[in-house]
Structure formats: structure tokens, C-alpha cells
């Protein structure tokens, strides 16, 4: 008979457990008066020779864990926000004051001026123009920017085009990969006719060497 009652109780208990939702199994923080009642009972036991267990410790430990996790999440959020909003610093590493040579340059550059700056941004090199006053070429021609590798006599040993510029807003041009600005360090602006010839026309208006800042 006792075995029968035990089996029936086990079956009823299993049925009750199956009916529980996941929310019913979540641990909740007991109200403050529950902790106070337990501590009072333990103190009473201590008065009769028992040992007091610091029941406040579990709560303090839990708070420390929760606060630690919250602090870590805040730090991660701040770091992510900084990463998303931070602009990589643009560094000016060299500059050239471009000048007009009345003996060899095109007369269009007589009243022109420009300062070229070599900048690095996330490992990429570019030439940006500041304080520029560039002339507009004749119809059917453009202004083009070059980097020159000079020879021992100061002539042109090699050069590479950086592209065309708008005289009103020359802006910034990327240095092509494989061309070291420490080697190709002379900045040149020329007038280039739209004749399909990709070579330098020989009509430079401004030129100057990059110098470290």
C-alpha cells in the first residue's frame, strides 16, 4: 500500500512539473523582508550556540556580478561608439610651394600659385592642394597633376599622372600604388590638350619639390 501511494505521489509530482512554464523555473530575488526574517532567525540560533551565516554575502556577491557585467557592457558600448565616430587622423608629412618658371613654363602659369601637401590617411598617400589659384586652360584642354622622379641634373627621369583637376577646386588626388613619394617627390601641374596622348605635354605651369614637415 505504501509503495502504491509513493508511486502515485511520484506520478502526480511529474505531472505538476510537466505543467510548469519556463518562467516558473526562473530564480527571483526574494523581497527584503524575507532576508531580514532569515537573518533574524539565524541570530536567534546564534544566541543559543549556533553559528551566524552572513546571508548578506550572497546578495553582495550577486550585486557585484551584476554591476561588473553592466560596467563591461557600458565600456563595450563606449568603445564601439568611439570606433564608429572616430575619424582616422590625416597627417601632413611633406609640402611643396609650387612656383612658376618664366623661362621654361607655359605663360598660363604666370599668375598661378598653389601649395601641395602630401598627406597620409590609413596608409594611403595623397596630394591635396591648399591656397591654390589656378588658371582655366583654353577650350579643349585640362590641368593635370604629376609626380616626377628627377634625375641627378634635376631633369625628368620618370613621372606618373595623378589625374586632372578642376582649377576652381583642385582638391585631393591619390598617389598610385607602387609610386613612392620619397622618390617621386616633385609635384608638377601642366596644361594637357584632349588629344588622346597620355604623355606629359611639356606645358608645365607650376612645379615644386615636396619637403618634409
PDB file of C-alpha atoms in Angstrom:
ATOM      1  CA  UNK A   1       0.000   0.000   0.000  1.00  0.00           C
ATOM      2  CA  UNK A   2       2.802   2.414   0.902  1.00  0.00           C
ATOM      3  CA  UNK A   3       4.521   1.631  -2.405  1.00  0.00           C
ATOM      4  CA  UNK A   4       1.305   2.386  -4.267  1.00  0.00           C
ATOM      5  CA  UNK A   5       0.955   5.766  -2.507  1.00  0.00           C
ATOM      6  CA  UNK A   6       4.605   6.550  -3.258  1.00  0.00           C
ATOM      7  CA  UNK A   7       4.199   5.746  -6.963  1.00  0.00           C
ATOM      8  CA  UNK A   8       1.029   7.843  -7.104  1.00  0.00           C
ATOM      9  CA  UNK A   9       2.812  10.785  -5.448  1.00  0.00           C
ATOM     10  CA  UNK A  10       5.724  10.494  -7.874  1.00  0.00           C
ATOM     11  CA  UNK A  11       3.355  10.452 -10.858  1.00  0.00           C
ATOM     12  CA  UNK A  12       1.461  13.494  -9.537  1.00  0.00           C
ATOM     13  CA  UNK A  13       4.756  15.348  -8.990  1.00  0.00           C
ATOM     14  CA  UNK A  14       5.939  14.552 -12.518  1.00  0.00           C
ATOM     15  CA  UNK A  15       2.612  15.768 -13.933  1.00  0.00           C
ATOM     16  CA  UNK A  16       2.937  19.029 -11.993  1.00  0.00           C
ATOM     17  CA  UNK A  17       6.483  19.562 -13.272  1.00  0.00           C
ATOM     18  CA  UNK A  18       5.397  18.982 -16.876  1.00  0.00           C
ATOM     19  CA  UNK A  19       2.724  21.676 -16.475  1.00  0.00           C
ATOM     20  CA  UNK A  20       5.270  24.301 -15.385  1.00  0.00           C
ATOM     21  CA  UNK A  21       6.282  27.031 -17.846  1.00  0.00           C
ATOM     22  CA  UNK A  22       9.957  28.110 -18.209  1.00  0.00           C
ATOM     23  CA  UNK A  23       9.068  31.333 -16.400  1.00  0.00           C
ATOM     24  CA  UNK A  24       8.008  29.308 -13.363  1.00  0.00           C
ATOM     25  CA  UNK A  25      11.576  27.984 -13.039  1.00  0.00           C
ATOM     26  CA  UNK A  26      13.321  31.373 -13.124  1.00  0.00           C
ATOM     27  CA  UNK A  27      15.109  32.443  -9.956  1.00  0.00           C
ATOM     28  CA  UNK A  28      13.852  35.680  -8.468  1.00  0.00           C
ATOM     29  CA  UNK A  29      15.335  37.971  -5.869  1.00  0.00           C
ATOM     30  CA  UNK A  30      13.446  37.451  -2.566  1.00  0.00           C
ATOM     31  CA  UNK A  31      11.872  40.571  -1.034  1.00  0.00           C
ATOM     32  CA  UNK A  32      13.968  42.383   1.572  1.00  0.00           C
ATOM     33  CA  UNK A  33      11.690  41.268   4.428  1.00  0.00           C
ATOM     34  CA  UNK A  34      12.417  37.612   3.595  1.00  0.00           C
ATOM     35  CA  UNK A  35      16.161  38.166   4.010  1.00  0.00           C
ATOM     36  CA  UNK A  36      15.534  40.091   7.241  1.00  0.00           C
ATOM     37  CA  UNK A  37      13.387  37.283   8.618  1.00  0.00           C
ATOM     38  CA  UNK A  38      16.030  34.671   7.811  1.00  0.00           C
ATOM     39  CA  UNK A  39      18.791  36.766   9.381  1.00  0.00           C
ATOM     40  CA  UNK A  40      16.664  37.274  12.494  1.00  0.00           C
ATOM     41  CA  UNK A  41      16.120  33.528  12.787  1.00  0.00           C
ATOM     42  CA  UNK A  42      19.819  32.847  12.366  1.00  0.00           C
ATOM     43  CA  UNK A  43      20.700  35.395  15.051  1.00  0.00           C
ATOM     44  CA  UNK A  44      18.285  33.651  17.352  1.00  0.00           C
ATOM     45  CA  UNK A  45      20.014  30.359  16.646  1.00  0.00           C
ATOM     46  CA  UNK A  46      23.344  32.001  17.351  1.00  0.00           C
ATOM     47  CA  UNK A  47      22.128  33.176  20.720  1.00  0.00           C
ATOM     48  CA  UNK A  48      21.552  29.539  21.603  1.00  0.00           C
ATOM     49  CA  UNK A  49      25.023  28.455  20.500  1.00  0.00           C
ATOM     50  CA  UNK A  50      24.708  28.252  16.722  1.00  0.00           C
ATOM     51  CA  UNK A  51      26.860  29.985  14.099  1.00  0.00           C
ATOM     52  CA  UNK A  52      25.724  33.005  12.158  1.00  0.00           C
ATOM     53  CA  UNK A  53      25.999  32.638   8.381  1.00  0.00           C
ATOM     54  CA  UNK A  54      26.485  36.013   6.642  1.00  0.00           C
ATOM     55  CA  UNK A  55      23.371  35.893   4.481  1.00  0.00           C
ATOM     56  CA  UNK A  56      24.106  39.340   3.155  1.00  0.00           C
ATOM     57  CA  UNK A  57      27.191  37.998   1.388  1.00  0.00           C
ATOM     58  CA  UNK A  58      25.322  36.199  -1.428  1.00  0.00           C
ATOM     59  CA  UNK A  59      23.373  39.344  -2.148  1.00  0.00           C
ATOM     60  CA  UNK A  60      26.524  41.465  -2.189  1.00  0.00           C
ATOM     61  CA  UNK A  61      28.250  38.969  -4.478  1.00  0.00           C
ATOM     62  CA  UNK A  62      25.268  38.941  -6.822  1.00  0.00           C
ATOM     63  CA  UNK A  63      25.222  42.732  -6.905  1.00  0.00           C
ATOM     64  CA  UNK A  64      28.962  42.818  -7.672  1.00  0.00           C
ATOM     65  CA  UNK A  65      28.490  40.382 -10.562  1.00  0.00           C
ATOM     66  CA  UNK A  66      25.549  42.330 -11.987  1.00  0.00           C
ATOM     67  CA  UNK A  67      27.358  45.657 -11.631  1.00  0.00           C
ATOM     68  CA  UNK A  68      30.506  44.196 -13.183  1.00  0.00           C
ATOM     69  CA  UNK A  69      28.611  42.905 -16.200  1.00  0.00           C
ATOM     70  CA  UNK A  70      26.804  46.228 -16.567  1.00  0.00           C
ATOM     71  CA  UNK A  71      30.071  48.144 -16.378  1.00  0.00           C
ATOM     72  CA  UNK A  72      31.647  45.879 -19.000  1.00  0.00           C
ATOM     73  CA  UNK A  73      28.683  46.379 -21.327  1.00  0.00           C
ATOM     74  CA  UNK A  74      28.938  50.147 -20.897  1.00  0.00           C
ATOM     75  CA  UNK A  75      32.656  50.073 -21.732  1.00  0.00           C
ATOM     76  CA  UNK A  76      31.988  47.974 -24.828  1.00  0.00           C
ATOM     77  CA  UNK A  77      29.256  50.383 -25.937  1.00  0.00           C
ATOM     78  CA  UNK A  78      31.506  53.403 -25.417  1.00  0.00           C
ATOM     79  CA  UNK A  79      34.400  51.765 -27.287  1.00  0.00           C
ATOM     80  CA  UNK A  80      32.084  50.859 -30.163  1.00  0.00           C
ATOM     81  CA  UNK A  81      30.714  54.401 -30.309  1.00  0.00           C
ATOM     82  CA  UNK A  82      34.233  55.842 -30.368  1.00  0.00           C
ATOM     83  CA  UNK A  83      35.242  53.403 -33.097  1.00  0.00           C
ATOM     84  CA  UNK A  84      32.222  54.263 -35.233  1.00  0.00           C
ATOM     85  CA  UNK A  85      32.569  58.031 -34.812  1.00  0.00           C
ATOM     86  CA  UNK A  86      36.352  58.396 -34.815  1.00  0.00           C
ATOM     87  CA  UNK A  87      37.948  59.674 -37.982  1.00  0.00           C
ATOM     88  CA  UNK A  88      41.381  58.311 -38.719  1.00  0.00           C
ATOM     89  CA  UNK A  89      43.840  61.206 -38.399  1.00  0.00           C
ATOM     90  CA  UNK A  90      45.026  62.781 -41.636  1.00  0.00           C
ATOM     91  CA  UNK A  91      48.731  63.579 -41.333  1.00  0.00           C
ATOM     92  CA  UNK A  92      50.572  66.099 -43.499  1.00  0.00           C
ATOM     93  CA  UNK A  93      54.075  64.658 -43.930  1.00  0.00           C
ATOM     94  CA  UNK A  94      55.512  66.949 -46.631  1.00  0.00           C
ATOM     95  CA  UNK A  95      54.620  70.058 -48.602  1.00  0.00           C
ATOM     96  CA  UNK A  96      55.677  71.891 -51.765  1.00  0.00           C
ATOM     97  CA  UNK A  97      55.274  75.532 -52.686  1.00  0.00           C
ATOM     98  CA  UNK A  98      54.710  75.322 -56.420  1.00  0.00           C
ATOM     99  CA  UNK A  99      56.431  78.006 -58.451  1.00  0.00           C
ATOM    100  CA  UNK A 100      56.320  79.361 -61.994  1.00  0.00           C
ATOM    101  CA  UNK A 101      59.448  79.314 -64.170  1.00  0.00           C
ATOM    102  CA  UNK A 102      59.203  82.143 -66.679  1.00  0.00           C
ATOM    103  CA  UNK A 103      61.927  80.677 -68.891  1.00  0.00           C
ATOM    104  CA  UNK A 104      60.553  77.198 -69.474  1.00  0.00           C
ATOM    105  CA  UNK A 105      56.906  77.083 -68.323  1.00  0.00           C
ATOM    106  CA  UNK A 106      53.715  77.920 -70.183  1.00  0.00           C
ATOM    107  CA  UNK A 107      52.740  81.585 -69.795  1.00  0.00           C
ATOM    108  CA  UNK A 108      49.338  80.471 -68.482  1.00  0.00           C
ATOM    109  CA  UNK A 109      51.023  79.855 -65.129  1.00  0.00           C
ATOM    110  CA  UNK A 110      52.428  83.386 -64.755  1.00  0.00           C
ATOM    111  CA  UNK A 111      49.743  84.414 -62.245  1.00  0.00           C
ATOM    112  CA  UNK A 112      49.137  80.956 -60.784  1.00  0.00           C
ATOM    113  CA  UNK A 113      50.018  79.738 -57.317  1.00  0.00           C
ATOM    114  CA  UNK A 114      49.407  76.639 -55.212  1.00  0.00           C
ATOM    115  CA  UNK A 115      50.683  74.736 -52.214  1.00  0.00           C
ATOM    116  CA  UNK A 116      50.703  70.946 -52.476  1.00  0.00           C
ATOM    117  CA  UNK A 117      50.660  68.798 -49.349  1.00  0.00           C
ATOM    118  CA  UNK A 118      51.500  65.116 -49.132  1.00  0.00           C
ATOM    119  CA  UNK A 119      49.085  63.510 -46.685  1.00  0.00           C
ATOM    120  CA  UNK A 120      48.711  60.005 -45.340  1.00  0.00           C
ATOM    121  CA  UNK A 121      45.374  58.594 -44.284  1.00  0.00           C
ATOM    122  CA  UNK A 122      45.081  54.992 -43.119  1.00  0.00           C
ATOM    123  CA  UNK A 123      48.245  54.056 -45.004  1.00  0.00           C
ATOM    124  CA  UNK A 124      47.237  55.760 -48.264  1.00  0.00           C
ATOM    125  CA  UNK A 125      49.191  58.705 -49.700  1.00  0.00           C
ATOM    126  CA  UNK A 126      47.525  61.641 -51.432  1.00  0.00           C
ATOM    127  CA  UNK A 127      48.357  65.106 -52.716  1.00  0.00           C
ATOM    128  CA  UNK A 128      45.990  67.851 -51.583  1.00  0.00           C
ATOM    129  CA  UNK A 129      46.068  71.447 -52.759  1.00  0.00           C
ATOM    130  CA  UNK A 130      45.643  74.425 -50.457  1.00  0.00           C
ATOM    131  CA  UNK A 131      45.846  78.151 -51.114  1.00  0.00           C
ATOM    132  CA  UNK A 132      45.539  77.424 -54.820  1.00  0.00           C
ATOM    133  CA  UNK A 133      44.805  79.981 -57.528  1.00  0.00           C
ATOM    134  CA  UNK A 134      44.936  78.119 -60.812  1.00  0.00           C
ATOM    135  CA  UNK A 135      44.091  79.391 -64.292  1.00  0.00           C
ATOM    136  CA  UNK A 136      41.497  77.851 -66.553  1.00  0.00           C
ATOM    137  CA  UNK A 137      43.091  76.414 -69.703  1.00  0.00           C
ATOM    138  CA  UNK A 138      41.829  77.064 -73.187  1.00  0.00           C
ATOM    139  CA  UNK A 139      38.923  75.146 -74.613  1.00  0.00           C
ATOM    140  CA  UNK A 140      39.764  71.526 -75.298  1.00  0.00           C
ATOM    141  CA  UNK A 141      42.448  71.319 -72.594  1.00  0.00           C
ATOM    142  CA  UNK A 142      42.674  70.421 -68.889  1.00  0.00           C
ATOM    143  CA  UNK A 143      45.033  70.849 -65.976  1.00  0.00           C
ATOM    144  CA  UNK A 144      46.802  67.632 -64.967  1.00  0.00           C
ATOM    145  CA  UNK A 145      48.908  66.852 -61.881  1.00  0.00           C
ATOM    146  CA  UNK A 146      52.081  64.752 -61.995  1.00  0.00           C
ATOM    147  CA  UNK A 147      54.670  63.388 -59.620  1.00  0.00           C
ATOM    148  CA  UNK A 148      58.180  63.485 -61.060  1.00  0.00           C
ATOM    149  CA  UNK A 149      61.245  61.441 -60.209  1.00  0.00           C
ATOM    150  CA  UNK A 150      64.100  63.810 -61.026  1.00  0.00           C
ATOM    151  CA  UNK A 151      67.465  62.724 -62.360  1.00  0.00           C
ATOM    152  CA  UNK A 152      70.816  63.863 -60.977  1.00  0.00           C
ATOM    153  CA  UNK A 153      70.729  67.061 -63.051  1.00  0.00           C
ATOM    154  CA  UNK A 154      67.202  67.971 -61.948  1.00  0.00           C
ATOM    155  CA  UNK A 155      65.584  66.827 -65.171  1.00  0.00           C
ATOM    156  CA  UNK A 156      62.720  64.344 -65.505  1.00  0.00           C
ATOM    157  CA  UNK A 157      63.839  60.739 -65.097  1.00  0.00           C
ATOM    158  CA  UNK A 158      60.300  59.373 -64.738  1.00  0.00           C
ATOM    159  CA  UNK A 159      56.847  60.635 -63.861  1.00  0.00           C
ATOM    160  CA  UNK A 160      53.325  59.473 -63.077  1.00  0.00           C
ATOM    161  CA  UNK A 161      49.993  61.195 -63.564  1.00  0.00           C
ATOM    162  CA  UNK A 162      47.739  61.725 -60.556  1.00  0.00           C
ATOM    163  CA  UNK A 163      44.834  62.878 -62.696  1.00  0.00           C
ATOM    164  CA  UNK A 164      43.009  66.000 -63.847  1.00  0.00           C
ATOM    165  CA  UNK A 165      41.983  68.822 -61.519  1.00  0.00           C
ATOM    166  CA  UNK A 166      39.314  71.479 -61.525  1.00  0.00           C
ATOM    167  CA  UNK A 167      41.086  74.866 -61.470  1.00  0.00           C
ATOM    168  CA  UNK A 168      38.393  76.266 -59.180  1.00  0.00           C
ATOM    169  CA  UNK A 169      38.656  73.358 -56.734  1.00  0.00           C
ATOM    170  CA  UNK A 170      41.757  71.183 -57.248  1.00  0.00           C
ATOM    171  CA  UNK A 171      41.017  69.146 -54.105  1.00  0.00           C
ATOM    172  CA  UNK A 172      42.914  65.923 -53.400  1.00  0.00           C
ATOM    173  CA  UNK A 173      44.404  63.251 -55.673  1.00  0.00           C
ATOM    174  CA  UNK A 174      45.572  59.778 -54.649  1.00  0.00           C
ATOM    175  CA  UNK A 175      49.147  58.692 -55.278  1.00  0.00           C
ATOM    176  CA  UNK A 176      49.010  55.480 -57.345  1.00  0.00           C
ATOM    177  CA  UNK A 177      50.144  52.305 -55.610  1.00  0.00           C
ATOM    178  CA  UNK A 178      53.769  51.428 -56.275  1.00  0.00           C
ATOM    179  CA  UNK A 179      54.954  55.038 -56.551  1.00  0.00           C
ATOM    180  CA  UNK A 180      56.924  56.165 -53.507  1.00  0.00           C
ATOM    181  CA  UNK A 181      56.544  59.932 -52.864  1.00  0.00           C
ATOM    182  CA  UNK A 182      60.044  59.877 -51.373  1.00  0.00           C
ATOM    183  CA  UNK A 183      61.286  59.005 -54.882  1.00  0.00           C
ATOM    184  CA  UNK A 184      58.641  60.770 -56.993  1.00  0.00           C
ATOM    185  CA  UNK A 185      58.770  63.927 -54.929  1.00  0.00           C
ATOM    186  CA  UNK A 186      58.383  66.773 -57.425  1.00  0.00           C
ATOM    187  CA  UNK A 187      54.812  67.998 -57.955  1.00  0.00           C
ATOM    188  CA  UNK A 188      54.005  69.370 -61.415  1.00  0.00           C
ATOM    189  CA  UNK A 189      50.859  70.909 -62.903  1.00  0.00           C
ATOM    190  CA  UNK A 190      50.589  71.042 -66.679  1.00  0.00           C
ATOM    191  CA  UNK A 191      48.185  72.030 -69.416  1.00  0.00           C
ATOM    192  CA  UNK A 192      47.117  68.905 -71.320  1.00  0.00           C
ATOM    193  CA  UNK A 193      45.191  69.043 -74.607  1.00  0.00           C
ATOM    194  CA  UNK A 194      42.461  66.475 -75.109  1.00  0.00           C
ATOM    195  CA  UNK A 195      44.286  64.799 -77.960  1.00  0.00           C
ATOM    196  CA  UNK A 196      44.357  61.222 -76.639  1.00  0.00           C
ATOM    197  CA  UNK A 197      48.082  61.401 -75.811  1.00  0.00           C
ATOM    198  CA  UNK A 198      48.646  60.284 -72.204  1.00  0.00           C
ATOM    199  CA  UNK A 199      52.194  61.690 -72.125  1.00  0.00           C
ATOM    200  CA  UNK A 200      53.147  64.989 -70.494  1.00  0.00           C
ATOM    201  CA  UNK A 201      52.588  67.830 -72.967  1.00  0.00           C
ATOM    202  CA  UNK A 202      55.630  69.808 -71.849  1.00  0.00           C
ATOM    203  CA  UNK A 203      53.396  72.752 -70.909  1.00  0.00           C
ATOM    204  CA  UNK A 204      54.018  72.927 -67.162  1.00  0.00           C
ATOM    205  CA  UNK A 205      52.623  75.950 -65.317  1.00  0.00           C
ATOM    206  CA  UNK A 206      53.785  75.234 -61.727  1.00  0.00           C
ATOM    207  CA  UNK A 207      56.296  72.885 -60.134  1.00  0.00           C
ATOM    208  CA  UNK A 208      57.973  72.283 -56.793  1.00  0.00           C
ATOM    209  CA  UNK A 209      59.650  69.601 -54.659  1.00  0.00           C
ATOM    210  CA  UNK A 210      57.989  68.060 -51.613  1.00  0.00           C
ATOM    211  CA  UNK A 211      59.901  68.762 -48.422  1.00  0.00           C
ATOM    212  CA  UNK A 212      59.375  67.017 -45.090  1.00  0.00           C
ATOM    213  CA  UNK A 213      57.486  68.983 -42.465  1.00  0.00           C
TER     214      UNK A 213
END
